[in-house]
Amino acid sequence: MGKIKTIGVLTSGGDAPGMNAAIRAVTRAGIYNGFNIKGIYRGYDGLINDEIRPFTTENVSGIINRGGTILKTARSKEFETKEGREKAYKNIKAEGIDALVIIGGNGSLTGAMIFAQEYDISCIGLPGTIDNDLFGTDNTIGYDTTLNTIVECVDRIRDTAQSHERIFFVEVMGRDAGFLAQNSAIATGAEAAIIPEDSTDVDQLSNFMERGIRKSKKSCIVIVSESPKCGALYYADRVKKEFPGYDVRVSILGHLQRGGSPSARDRILASRTGCGAIDAIMQGQRNIMVGVRNNEVVYVPFSDAIRSDKPFDRKLIKVLDELSI
């Protein structure tokens, strides 16, 4: 592969607060170091449909504080096919793009890894996902903002729970990872968290019900990680059947968790990893995710970053158990 002159940047998958800060960092750090930058709209679909535009510093002015992504985002089914990736590569070549920076989560970086294996193009990933489920970085872009949004919502729900002596099951995002649920439970003083890393059976349900009732009469908050089979509605129904007599409510926070102005931590993380992506390209790095671990910028191979076993600190479960008595 020859000298890299032009870098394309895109956002893919679910939006996350801080993506705009990352776009800004990649664009400005790239221009500062002599590269041409091109913005790719609507994720991998934009590569396939040639929605590619030159970017200048003006394109990213005034966006660091904005949620969402100015480049828009999508989950591309067509890019999952060989034919779709071939179209994308032809457009990349026609646009003179020599390297790609992909801001997204597990699925987005998996797509980047496959694309890089098939074609001679450097792909650099930035960890843009509220789920915090990418291995090799302490936090992902959007996680801190989302955690703070959940805390604000649960604090308000707590007022109603206590006023009406209700048990609230609050469902949060996180997919297969319980980082949002567990840490928001600790931060809000919830009585329990139901997370994928700590499967809950009938006895556990009884235990946290008893802890909550003993502490605050019939008022209780339980944070639940979203799940197609065992979400907040499932556990609320169980309480109604197994512990009749309690006033049970469900609050599914849904997409309000994704929006909002990014926190300072997310803006800084996005800025550091965005600059790190340009540094990686200048060093000749290929097919890695840029993360921050122990306050140091690190390069993580895609194959490691997307694996599903990011360590979950089980001491957090003990902390919640001790504090929820």
PDB file of C-alpha atoms in Angstrom:
ATOM      1  CA  MET A   1       0.000   0.000   0.000  1.00  0.00           C
ATOM      2  CA  GLY A   2       1.313   3.444  -0.951  1.00  0.00           C
ATOM      3  CA  LYS A   3       1.512   6.638   1.049  1.00  0.00           C
ATOM      4  CA  ILE A   4      -1.777   7.559   2.706  1.00  0.00           C
ATOM      5  CA  LYS A   5      -3.061  10.949   1.598  1.00  0.00           C
ATOM      6  CA  THR A   6      -6.836  10.836   2.133  1.00  0.00           C
ATOM      7  CA  ILE A   7      -8.736   9.486   5.143  1.00  0.00           C
ATOM      8  CA  GLY A   8     -12.456   8.717   5.203  1.00  0.00           C
ATOM      9  CA  VAL A   9     -14.432   8.898   8.451  1.00  0.00           C
ATOM     10  CA  LEU A  10     -17.845   7.369   9.180  1.00  0.00           C
ATOM     11  CA  THR A  11     -20.158   6.548  12.071  1.00  0.00           C
ATOM     12  CA  SER A  12     -21.965   3.234  12.119  1.00  0.00           C
ATOM     13  CA  GLY A  13     -24.495   1.317  14.206  1.00  0.00           C
ATOM     14  CA  GLY A  14     -26.334   2.893  17.124  1.00  0.00           C
ATOM     15  CA  ASP A  15     -25.568   6.550  17.779  1.00  0.00           C
ATOM     16  CA  ALA A  16     -23.654   7.458  20.925  1.00  0.00           C
ATOM     17  CA  PRO A  17     -23.048  10.832  22.618  1.00  0.00           C
ATOM     18  CA  GLY A  18     -19.510  11.893  21.726  1.00  0.00           C
ATOM     19  CA  MET A  19     -19.521  10.641  18.143  1.00  0.00           C
ATOM     20  CA  ASN A  20     -19.480  14.242  16.905  1.00  0.00           C
ATOM     21  CA  ALA A  21     -16.508  15.012  19.127  1.00  0.00           C
ATOM     22  CA  ALA A  22     -14.736  12.011  17.565  1.00  0.00           C
ATOM     23  CA  ILE A  23     -15.570  13.168  14.022  1.00  0.00           C
ATOM     24  CA  ARG A  24     -14.214  16.602  14.914  1.00  0.00           C
ATOM     25  CA  ALA A  25     -10.997  15.158  16.350  1.00  0.00           C
ATOM     26  CA  VAL A  26     -10.321  12.896  13.358  1.00  0.00           C
ATOM     27  CA  THR A  27     -11.007  15.741  10.925  1.00  0.00           C
ATOM     28  CA  ARG A  28      -8.928  18.393  12.633  1.00  0.00           C
ATOM     29  CA  ALA A  29      -6.034  16.134  13.661  1.00  0.00           C
ATOM     30  CA  GLY A  30      -5.986  14.734  10.132  1.00  0.00           C
ATOM     31  CA  ILE A  31      -5.875  18.169   8.492  1.00  0.00           C
ATOM     32  CA  TYR A  32      -3.268  19.359  11.019  1.00  0.00           C
ATOM     33  CA  ASN A  33      -1.032  16.470   9.961  1.00  0.00           C
ATOM     34  CA  GLY A  34      -1.431  17.066   6.233  1.00  0.00           C
ATOM     35  CA  PHE A  35      -4.163  14.608   5.274  1.00  0.00           C
ATOM     36  CA  ASN A  36      -7.265  15.194   3.191  1.00  0.00           C
ATOM     37  CA  ILE A  37     -10.413  14.195   5.088  1.00  0.00           C
ATOM     38  CA  LYS A  38     -13.657  12.956   3.581  1.00  0.00           C
ATOM     39  CA  GLY A  39     -16.862  12.491   5.540  1.00  0.00           C
ATOM     40  CA  ILE A  40     -18.948   9.434   4.700  1.00  0.00           C
ATOM     41  CA  TYR A  41     -22.660   9.800   5.428  1.00  0.00           C
ATOM     42  CA  ARG A  42     -24.971   7.067   6.768  1.00  0.00           C
ATOM     43  CA  GLY A  43     -22.291   4.573   7.739  1.00  0.00           C
ATOM     44  CA  TYR A  44     -21.382   1.693   5.475  1.00  0.00           C
ATOM     45  CA  ASP A  45     -24.464   2.403   3.356  1.00  0.00           C
ATOM     46  CA  GLY A  46     -22.816   5.714   2.501  1.00  0.00           C
ATOM     47  CA  LEU A  47     -19.758   3.882   1.220  1.00  0.00           C
ATOM     48  CA  ILE A  48     -21.943   1.698  -0.958  1.00  0.00           C
ATOM     49  CA  ASN A  49     -24.067   4.598  -2.252  1.00  0.00           C
ATOM     50  CA  ASP A  50     -21.149   7.049  -2.619  1.00  0.00           C
ATOM     51  CA  GLU A  51     -22.419   9.569  -0.060  1.00  0.00           C
ATOM     52  CA  ILE A  52     -18.934  10.960   0.427  1.00  0.00           C
ATOM     53  CA  ARG A  53     -17.987  14.640   0.791  1.00  0.00           C
ATOM     54  CA  PRO A  54     -14.719  16.520   1.415  1.00  0.00           C
ATOM     55  CA  PHE A  55     -14.451  17.749   5.021  1.00  0.00           C
ATOM     56  CA  THR A  56     -12.742  20.878   6.297  1.00  0.00           C
ATOM     57  CA  THR A  57     -12.333  22.289   9.786  1.00  0.00           C
ATOM     58  CA  GLU A  58     -15.492  24.333   9.164  1.00  0.00           C
ATOM     59  CA  ASN A  59     -17.543  21.151   8.696  1.00  0.00           C
ATOM     60  CA  VAL A  60     -16.843  20.180  12.292  1.00  0.00           C
ATOM     61  CA  SER A  61     -17.058  23.598  13.902  1.00  0.00           C
ATOM     62  CA  GLY A  62     -19.442  23.849  16.854  1.00  0.00           C
ATOM     63  CA  ILE A  63     -20.280  20.132  17.065  1.00  0.00           C
ATOM     64  CA  ILE A  64     -18.264  18.950  20.080  1.00  0.00           C
ATOM     65  CA  ASN A  65     -21.225  19.604  22.394  1.00  0.00           C
ATOM     66  CA  ARG A  66     -23.866  17.981  20.194  1.00  0.00           C
ATOM     67  CA  GLY A  67     -25.282  14.502  20.675  1.00  0.00           C
ATOM     68  CA  GLY A  68     -25.933  12.118  17.802  1.00  0.00           C
ATOM     69  CA  THR A  69     -23.766  12.291  14.681  1.00  0.00           C
ATOM     70  CA  ILE A  70     -23.644  14.894  11.915  1.00  0.00           C
ATOM     71  CA  LEU A  71     -22.588  12.105   9.539  1.00  0.00           C
ATOM     72  CA  LYS A  72     -25.792  10.180  10.336  1.00  0.00           C
ATOM     73  CA  THR A  73     -25.603   6.464  10.968  1.00  0.00           C
ATOM     74  CA  ALA A  74     -27.168   3.198   9.883  1.00  0.00           C
ATOM     75  CA  ARG A  75     -26.924  -0.542  10.264  1.00  0.00           C
ATOM     76  CA  SER A  76     -26.091  -1.765   6.763  1.00  0.00           C
ATOM     77  CA  LYS A  77     -27.398  -5.163   5.691  1.00  0.00           C
ATOM     78  CA  GLU A  78     -25.890  -4.740   2.229  1.00  0.00           C
ATOM     79  CA  PHE A  79     -22.394  -4.281   3.660  1.00  0.00           C
ATOM     80  CA  GLU A  80     -22.715  -7.722   5.240  1.00  0.00           C
ATOM     81  CA  THR A  81     -22.607  -9.194   1.705  1.00  0.00           C
ATOM     82  CA  LYS A  82     -19.511  -9.580  -0.480  1.00  0.00           C
ATOM     83  CA  GLU A  83     -21.276  -7.684  -3.251  1.00  0.00           C
ATOM     84  CA  GLY A  84     -21.978  -4.756  -0.950  1.00  0.00           C
ATOM     85  CA  ARG A  85     -18.383  -4.582   0.267  1.00  0.00           C
ATOM     86  CA  GLU A  86     -17.149  -4.716  -3.337  1.00  0.00           C
ATOM     87  CA  LYS A  87     -19.314  -1.684  -4.207  1.00  0.00           C
ATOM     88  CA  ALA A  88     -17.961   0.124  -1.165  1.00  0.00           C
ATOM     89  CA  TYR A  89     -14.366  -0.568  -2.156  1.00  0.00           C
ATOM     90  CA  LYS A  90     -14.908   0.666  -5.716  1.00  0.00           C
ATOM     91  CA  ASN A  91     -16.280   3.944  -4.354  1.00  0.00           C
ATOM     92  CA  ILE A  92     -13.365   4.255  -1.940  1.00  0.00           C
ATOM     93  CA  LYS A  93     -10.907   3.869  -4.819  1.00  0.00           C
ATOM     94  CA  ALA A  94     -12.835   6.333  -6.974  1.00  0.00           C
ATOM     95  CA  GLU A  95     -12.785   8.879  -4.140  1.00  0.00           C
ATOM     96  CA  GLY A  96      -9.063   8.373  -3.569  1.00  0.00           C
ATOM     97  CA  ILE A  97      -9.533   7.264   0.035  1.00  0.00           C
ATOM     98  CA  ASP A  98      -6.503   5.393   1.384  1.00  0.00           C
ATOM     99  CA  ALA A  99      -7.634   4.719   4.985  1.00  0.00           C
ATOM    100  CA  LEU A 100     -10.896   4.546   6.934  1.00  0.00           C
ATOM    101  CA  VAL A 101     -11.733   5.595  10.480  1.00  0.00           C
ATOM    102  CA  ILE A 102     -14.865   3.799  11.691  1.00  0.00           C
ATOM    103  CA  ILE A 103     -16.616   5.095  14.805  1.00  0.00           C
ATOM    104  CA  GLY A 104     -18.967   2.452  16.174  1.00  0.00           C
ATOM    105  CA  GLY A 105     -19.521  -0.607  18.299  1.00  0.00           C
ATOM    106  CA  ASN A 106     -19.094  -4.358  18.058  1.00  0.00           C
ATOM    107  CA  GLY A 107     -20.936  -4.882  14.770  1.00  0.00           C
ATOM    108  CA  SER A 108     -19.330  -1.864  13.110  1.00  0.00           C
ATOM    109  CA  LEU A 109     -15.810  -2.967  14.014  1.00  0.00           C
ATOM    110  CA  THR A 110     -16.583  -6.524  12.930  1.00  0.00           C
ATOM    111  CA  GLY A 111     -17.553  -5.132   9.513  1.00  0.00           C
ATOM    112  CA  ALA A 112     -14.323  -3.124   9.421  1.00  0.00           C
ATOM    113  CA  MET A 113     -12.262  -6.213  10.260  1.00  0.00           C
ATOM    114  CA  ILE A 114     -13.849  -8.249   7.463  1.00  0.00           C
ATOM    115  CA  PHE A 115     -13.472  -5.375   4.982  1.00  0.00           C
ATOM    116  CA  ALA A 116      -9.794  -4.945   5.880  1.00  0.00           C
ATOM    117  CA  GLN A 117      -9.183  -8.664   5.398  1.00  0.00           C
ATOM    118  CA  GLU A 118     -10.714  -8.601   1.920  1.00  0.00           C
ATOM    119  CA  TYR A 119      -9.190  -5.363   0.606  1.00  0.00           C
ATOM    120  CA  ASP A 120      -5.911  -3.526   0.905  1.00  0.00           C
ATOM    121  CA  ILE A 121      -7.076  -0.595   3.001  1.00  0.00           C
ATOM    122  CA  SER A 122      -6.133   0.462   6.506  1.00  0.00           C
ATOM    123  CA  CYS A 123      -9.129   0.486   8.849  1.00  0.00           C
ATOM    124  CA  ILE A 124      -8.912   2.159  12.254  1.00  0.00           C
ATOM    125  CA  GLY A 125     -11.792   1.822  14.722  1.00  0.00           C
ATOM    126  CA  LEU A 126     -12.941   4.148  17.496  1.00  0.00           C
ATOM    127  CA  PRO A 127     -15.057   2.631  20.301  1.00  0.00           C
ATOM    128  CA  GLY A 128     -18.377   4.433  19.830  1.00  0.00           C
ATOM    129  CA  THR A 129     -21.069   2.574  21.767  1.00  0.00           C
ATOM    130  CA  ILE A 130     -23.071   3.258  24.918  1.00  0.00           C
ATOM    131  CA  ASP A 131     -22.850  -0.428  25.930  1.00  0.00           C
ATOM    132  CA  ASN A 132     -19.159  -0.278  26.974  1.00  0.00           C
ATOM    133  CA  ASP A 133     -18.742  -3.824  25.671  1.00  0.00           C
ATOM    134  CA  LEU A 134     -15.576  -3.457  23.564  1.00  0.00           C
ATOM    135  CA  PHE A 135     -12.496  -5.198  24.945  1.00  0.00           C
ATOM    136  CA  GLY A 136      -9.247  -3.294  25.374  1.00  0.00           C
ATOM    137  CA  THR A 137     -10.549   0.125  26.399  1.00  0.00           C
ATOM    138  CA  ASP A 138     -11.666   1.070  29.893  1.00  0.00           C
ATOM    139  CA  ASN A 139     -14.663   2.987  28.555  1.00  0.00           C
ATOM    140  CA  THR A 140     -16.351   3.499  25.210  1.00  0.00           C
ATOM    141  CA  ILE A 141     -17.494   6.792  23.707  1.00  0.00           C
ATOM    142  CA  GLY A 142     -21.030   7.500  24.924  1.00  0.00           C
ATOM    143  CA  TYR A 143     -21.013   5.233  27.960  1.00  0.00           C
ATOM    144  CA  ASP A 144     -20.414   7.948  30.568  1.00  0.00           C
ATOM    145  CA  THR A 145     -23.100  10.256  29.171  1.00  0.00           C
ATOM    146  CA  THR A 146     -25.615   7.429  29.018  1.00  0.00           C
ATOM    147  CA  LEU A 147     -24.810   6.375  32.571  1.00  0.00           C
ATOM    148  CA  ASN A 148     -25.459   9.924  33.764  1.00  0.00           C
ATOM    149  CA  THR A 149     -28.736  10.065  31.821  1.00  0.00           C
ATOM    150  CA  ILE A 150     -29.910   6.841  33.462  1.00  0.00           C
ATOM    151  CA  VAL A 151     -28.976   8.151  36.907  1.00  0.00           C
ATOM    152  CA  GLU A 152     -30.972  11.332  36.327  1.00  0.00           C
ATOM    153  CA  CYS A 153     -34.029   9.349  35.196  1.00  0.00           C
ATOM    154  CA  VAL A 154     -33.877   6.857  38.072  1.00  0.00           C
ATOM    155  CA  ASP A 155     -33.513   9.664  40.604  1.00  0.00           C
ATOM    156  CA  ARG A 156     -36.833  11.027  39.367  1.00  0.00           C
ATOM    157  CA  ILE A 157     -38.477   7.603  39.337  1.00  0.00           C
ATOM    158  CA  ARG A 158     -37.316   7.114  42.930  1.00  0.00           C
ATOM    159  CA  ASP A 159     -39.463  10.097  44.000  1.00  0.00           C
ATOM    160  CA  THR A 160     -42.602   8.380  42.686  1.00  0.00           C
ATOM    161  CA  ALA A 161     -41.560   4.957  43.982  1.00  0.00           C
ATOM    162  CA  GLN A 162     -41.214   6.297  47.506  1.00  0.00           C
ATOM    163  CA  SER A 163     -44.318   8.483  47.374  1.00  0.00           C
ATOM    164  CA  HIS A 164     -46.553   5.596  46.270  1.00  0.00           C
ATOM    165  CA  GLU A 165     -44.625   2.759  47.960  1.00  0.00           C
ATOM    166  CA  ARG A 166     -44.094   1.056  44.617  1.00  0.00           C
ATOM    167  CA  ILE A 167     -41.575  -1.417  43.268  1.00  0.00           C
ATOM    168  CA  PHE A 168     -40.121  -0.102  40.012  1.00  0.00           C
ATOM    169  CA  PHE A 169     -38.304  -2.234  37.454  1.00  0.00           C
ATOM    170  CA  VAL A 170     -36.294   0.138  35.278  1.00  0.00           C
ATOM    171  CA  GLU A 171     -34.987  -1.324  32.026  1.00  0.00           C
ATOM    172  CA  VAL A 172     -31.788   0.093  30.561  1.00  0.00           C
ATOM    173  CA  MET A 173     -29.760  -0.634  27.430  1.00  0.00           C
ATOM    174  CA  GLY A 174     -26.595  -2.677  27.341  1.00  0.00           C
ATOM    175  CA  ARG A 175     -27.509  -5.645  25.161  1.00  0.00           C
ATOM    176  CA  ASP A 176     -25.238  -8.486  26.363  1.00  0.00           C
ATOM    177  CA  ALA A 177     -23.289  -6.360  28.839  1.00  0.00           C
ATOM    178  CA  GLY A 178     -24.377  -5.241  32.294  1.00  0.00           C
ATOM    179  CA  PHE A 179     -22.064  -2.249  32.772  1.00  0.00           C
ATOM    180  CA  LEU A 180     -24.842   0.343  32.474  1.00  0.00           C
ATOM    181  CA  ALA A 181     -27.262  -1.537  34.726  1.00  0.00           C
ATOM    182  CA  GLN A 182     -24.792  -2.425  37.473  1.00  0.00           C
ATOM    183  CA  ASN A 183     -23.108   0.964  37.733  1.00  0.00           C
ATOM    184  CA  SER A 184     -26.346   2.952  37.477  1.00  0.00           C
ATOM    185  CA  ALA A 185     -27.771   0.755  40.246  1.00  0.00           C
ATOM    186  CA  ILE A 186     -24.840   1.635  42.512  1.00  0.00           C
ATOM    187  CA  ALA A 187     -25.029   5.327  41.599  1.00  0.00           C
ATOM    188  CA  THR A 188     -28.777   5.601  42.259  1.00  0.00           C
ATOM    189  CA  GLY A 189     -28.913   3.503  45.410  1.00  0.00           C
ATOM    190  CA  ALA A 190     -31.067   0.870  43.708  1.00  0.00           C
ATOM    191  CA  GLU A 191     -31.908  -2.277  45.635  1.00  0.00           C
ATOM    192  CA  ALA A 192     -30.734  -4.618  42.860  1.00  0.00           C
ATOM    193  CA  ALA A 193     -29.431  -4.958  39.314  1.00  0.00           C
ATOM    194  CA  ILE A 194     -30.344  -7.816  37.002  1.00  0.00           C
ATOM    195  CA  ILE A 195     -27.527  -8.233  34.504  1.00  0.00           C
ATOM    196  CA  PRO A 196     -26.338 -10.895  32.017  1.00  0.00           C
ATOM    197  CA  GLU A 197     -23.162 -11.462  34.044  1.00  0.00           C
ATOM    198  CA  ASP A 198     -25.139 -12.459  37.145  1.00  0.00           C
ATOM    199  CA  SER A 199     -28.147 -14.588  36.260  1.00  0.00           C
ATOM    200  CA  THR A 200     -31.037 -14.107  38.670  1.00  0.00           C
ATOM    201  CA  ASP A 201     -33.094 -17.029  39.951  1.00  0.00           C
ATOM    202  CA  VAL A 202     -36.130 -17.138  42.245  1.00  0.00           C
ATOM    203  CA  ASP A 203     -34.059 -17.073  45.434  1.00  0.00           C
ATOM    204  CA  GLN A 204     -32.160 -13.961  44.314  1.00  0.00           C
ATOM    205  CA  LEU A 205     -35.440 -12.309  43.448  1.00  0.00           C
ATOM    206  CA  SER A 206     -36.689 -13.085  46.951  1.00  0.00           C
ATOM    207  CA  ASN A 207     -33.499 -11.797  48.511  1.00  0.00           C
ATOM    208  CA  PHE A 208     -33.489  -8.386  46.903  1.00  0.00           C
ATOM    209  CA  MET A 209     -37.237  -8.037  47.413  1.00  0.00           C
ATOM    210  CA  GLU A 210     -36.730  -8.646  51.123  1.00  0.00           C
ATOM    211  CA  ARG A 211     -33.776  -6.249  51.299  1.00  0.00           C
ATOM    212  CA  GLY A 212     -35.734  -3.511  49.574  1.00  0.00           C
ATOM    213  CA  ILE A 213     -38.874  -3.957  51.662  1.00  0.00           C
ATOM    214  CA  ARG A 214     -36.935  -4.098  54.926  1.00  0.00           C
ATOM    215  CA  LYS A 215     -35.121  -0.906  54.023  1.00  0.00           C
ATOM    216  CA  SER A 216     -37.935   1.249  52.682  1.00  0.00           C
ATOM    217  CA  LYS A 217     -41.278  -0.472  53.253  1.00  0.00           C
ATOM    218  CA  LYS A 218     -42.795  -1.234  49.857  1.00  0.00           C
ATOM    219  CA  SER A 219     -40.540   1.091  47.846  1.00  0.00           C
ATOM    220  CA  CYS A 220     -37.864  -0.560  45.738  1.00  0.00           C
ATOM    221  CA  ILE A 221     -35.839   0.148  42.553  1.00  0.00           C
ATOM    222  CA  VAL A 222     -34.456  -2.673  40.425  1.00  0.00           C
ATOM    223  CA  ILE A 223     -32.345  -1.896  37.326  1.00  0.00           C
ATOM    224  CA  VAL A 224     -32.673  -4.496  34.563  1.00  0.00           C
ATOM    225  CA  SER A 225     -30.471  -4.940  31.475  1.00  0.00           C
ATOM    226  CA  GLU A 226     -32.590  -5.143  28.333  1.00  0.00           C
ATOM    227  CA  SER A 227     -33.270  -8.682  27.128  1.00  0.00           C
ATOM    228  CA  PRO A 228     -35.689 -10.141  24.559  1.00  0.00           C
ATOM    229  CA  LYS A 229     -36.731 -12.866  27.022  1.00  0.00           C
ATOM    230  CA  CYS A 230     -36.068 -11.542  30.527  1.00  0.00           C
ATOM    231  CA  GLY A 231     -36.498  -7.793  30.518  1.00  0.00           C
ATOM    232  CA  ALA A 232     -38.195  -5.561  33.066  1.00  0.00           C
ATOM    233  CA  LEU A 233     -41.703  -6.685  32.071  1.00  0.00           C
ATOM    234  CA  TYR A 234     -40.766 -10.313  32.707  1.00  0.00           C
ATOM    235  CA  TYR A 235     -39.534  -9.616  36.229  1.00  0.00           C
ATOM    236  CA  ALA A 236     -42.452  -7.346  37.035  1.00  0.00           C
ATOM    237  CA  ASP A 237     -44.852 -10.127  36.054  1.00  0.00           C
ATOM    238  CA  ARG A 238     -42.946 -12.545  38.285  1.00  0.00           C
ATOM    239  CA  VAL A 239     -43.260 -10.244  41.283  1.00  0.00           C
ATOM    240  CA  LYS A 240     -46.994  -9.834  40.674  1.00  0.00           C
ATOM    241  CA  LYS A 241     -47.383 -13.625  40.681  1.00  0.00           C
ATOM    242  CA  GLU A 242     -44.863 -14.591  43.368  1.00  0.00           C
ATOM    243  CA  PHE A 243     -45.237 -11.610  45.704  1.00  0.00           C
ATOM    244  CA  PRO A 244     -48.878 -10.511  45.366  1.00  0.00           C
ATOM    245  CA  GLY A 245     -49.908  -7.418  47.226  1.00  0.00           C
ATOM    246  CA  TYR A 246     -47.135  -5.142  46.005  1.00  0.00           C
ATOM    247  CA  ASP A 247     -47.701  -2.227  43.648  1.00  0.00           C
ATOM    248  CA  VAL A 248     -45.350  -2.909  40.722  1.00  0.00           C
ATOM    249  CA  ARG A 249     -44.448  -0.610  37.837  1.00  0.00           C
ATOM    250  CA  VAL A 250     -42.122  -0.824  34.836  1.00  0.00           C
ATOM    251  CA  SER A 251     -40.198   2.006  33.221  1.00  0.00           C
ATOM    252  CA  ILE A 252     -38.326   1.220  29.984  1.00  0.00           C
ATOM    253  CA  LEU A 253     -35.946   4.110  29.360  1.00  0.00           C
ATOM    254  CA  GLY A 254     -35.378   3.167  25.731  1.00  0.00           C
ATOM    255  CA  HIS A 255     -33.817   5.576  23.277  1.00  0.00           C
ATOM    256  CA  LEU A 256     -33.761   8.594  25.559  1.00  0.00           C
ATOM    257  CA  GLN A 257     -30.559   7.006  26.904  1.00  0.00           C
ATOM    258  CA  ARG A 258     -28.773   7.612  23.592  1.00  0.00           C
ATOM    259  CA  GLY A 259     -29.426  11.331  23.223  1.00  0.00           C
ATOM    260  CA  GLY A 260     -28.146  14.457  24.841  1.00  0.00           C
ATOM    261  CA  SER A 261     -25.025  16.561  24.992  1.00  0.00           C
ATOM    262  CA  PRO A 262     -21.964  14.392  25.717  1.00  0.00           C
ATOM    263  CA  SER A 263     -20.319  14.613  29.119  1.00  0.00           C
ATOM    264  CA  ALA A 264     -16.835  16.064  29.562  1.00  0.00           C
ATOM    265  CA  ARG A 265     -15.454  12.539  29.944  1.00  0.00           C
ATOM    266  CA  ASP A 266     -16.951  11.428  26.637  1.00  0.00           C
ATOM    267  CA  ARG A 267     -15.747  14.560  24.824  1.00  0.00           C
ATOM    268  CA  ILE A 268     -12.219  13.996  26.122  1.00  0.00           C
ATOM    269  CA  LEU A 269     -12.267  10.264  25.304  1.00  0.00           C
ATOM    270  CA  ALA A 270     -13.544  10.982  21.785  1.00  0.00           C
ATOM    271  CA  SER A 271     -10.919  13.689  21.262  1.00  0.00           C
ATOM    272  CA  ARG A 272      -8.048  11.517  22.508  1.00  0.00           C
ATOM    273  CA  THR A 273      -9.026   8.469  20.475  1.00  0.00           C
ATOM    274  CA  GLY A 274      -9.722  10.608  17.385  1.00  0.00           C
ATOM    275  CA  CYS A 275      -6.222  12.070  17.543  1.00  0.00           C
ATOM    276  CA  GLY A 276      -4.953   8.583  18.317  1.00  0.00           C
ATOM    277  CA  ALA A 277      -6.498   7.276  15.085  1.00  0.00           C
ATOM    278  CA  ILE A 278      -4.483   9.781  13.041  1.00  0.00           C
ATOM    279  CA  ASP A 279      -1.332   8.915  14.999  1.00  0.00           C
ATOM    280  CA  ALA A 280      -1.980   5.220  14.307  1.00  0.00           C
ATOM    281  CA  ILE A 281      -2.281   5.847  10.569  1.00  0.00           C
ATOM    282  CA  MET A 282       0.938   7.885  10.579  1.00  0.00           C
ATOM    283  CA  GLN A 283       2.698   5.012  12.361  1.00  0.00           C
ATOM    284  CA  GLY A 284       1.515   2.528   9.741  1.00  0.00           C
ATOM    285  CA  GLN A 285      -0.901   0.772  12.084  1.00  0.00           C
ATOM    286  CA  ARG A 286      -3.652  -1.213  10.381  1.00  0.00           C
ATOM    287  CA  ASN A 287      -6.888  -2.836  11.431  1.00  0.00           C
ATOM    288  CA  ILE A 288      -6.896  -1.839  15.082  1.00  0.00           C
ATOM    289  CA  MET A 289      -9.197  -0.074  17.514  1.00  0.00           C
ATOM    290  CA  VAL A 290      -7.898   2.935  19.405  1.00  0.00           C
ATOM    291  CA  GLY A 291      -8.819   2.859  23.086  1.00  0.00           C
ATOM    292  CA  VAL A 292      -7.763   4.370  26.384  1.00  0.00           C
ATOM    293  CA  ARG A 293      -6.637   1.992  29.115  1.00  0.00           C
ATOM    294  CA  ASN A 294      -5.191   3.121  32.447  1.00  0.00           C
ATOM    295  CA  ASN A 295      -5.253   6.670  31.013  1.00  0.00           C
ATOM    296  CA  GLU A 296      -2.974   5.690  28.112  1.00  0.00           C
ATOM    297  CA  VAL A 297      -3.969   5.558  24.438  1.00  0.00           C
ATOM    298  CA  VAL A 298      -3.667   1.952  23.243  1.00  0.00           C
ATOM    299  CA  TYR A 299      -4.035   0.080  19.954  1.00  0.00           C
ATOM    300  CA  VAL A 300      -6.126  -3.081  20.127  1.00  0.00           C
ATOM    301  CA  PRO A 301      -6.431  -5.566  17.222  1.00  0.00           C
ATOM    302  CA  PHE A 302      -9.990  -5.783  15.920  1.00  0.00           C
ATOM    303  CA  SER A 303     -10.111  -9.497  16.732  1.00  0.00           C
ATOM    304  CA  ASP A 304      -9.469  -8.705  20.403  1.00  0.00           C
ATOM    305  CA  ALA A 305     -11.683  -5.618  20.606  1.00  0.00           C
ATOM    306  CA  ILE A 306     -14.840  -7.334  19.367  1.00  0.00           C
ATOM    307  CA  ARG A 307     -14.620 -10.472  21.439  1.00  0.00           C
ATOM    308  CA  SER A 308     -17.529 -10.843  23.824  1.00  0.00           C
ATOM    309  CA  ASP A 309     -15.676 -11.446  27.076  1.00  0.00           C
ATOM    310  CA  LYS A 310     -14.772  -7.933  28.233  1.00  0.00           C
ATOM    311  CA  PRO A 311     -14.012  -8.440  31.928  1.00  0.00           C
ATOM    312  CA  PHE A 312     -16.814  -7.489  34.281  1.00  0.00           C
ATOM    313  CA  ASP A 313     -15.684  -6.560  37.766  1.00  0.00           C
ATOM    314  CA  ARG A 314     -17.764  -8.863  39.942  1.00  0.00           C
ATOM    315  CA  LYS A 315     -16.746  -6.854  42.997  1.00  0.00           C
ATOM    316  CA  LEU A 316     -19.365  -4.352  41.811  1.00  0.00           C
ATOM    317  CA  ILE A 317     -22.051  -6.949  42.518  1.00  0.00           C
ATOM    318  CA  LYS A 318     -20.760  -7.256  46.088  1.00  0.00           C
ATOM    319  CA  VAL A 319     -20.727  -3.461  46.471  1.00  0.00           C
ATOM    320  CA  LEU A 320     -24.394  -3.214  45.466  1.00  0.00           C
ATOM    321  CA  ASP A 321     -25.359  -6.123  47.722  1.00  0.00           C
ATOM    322  CA  GLU A 322     -23.700  -4.522  50.741  1.00  0.00           C
ATOM    323  CA  LEU A 323     -25.150  -1.067  50.118  1.00  0.00           C
ATOM    324  CA  SER A 324     -28.706  -2.150  49.390  1.00  0.00           C
ATOM    325  CA  ILE A 325     -29.501  -3.616  52.820  1.00  0.00           C
TER     326      ILE A 325
END
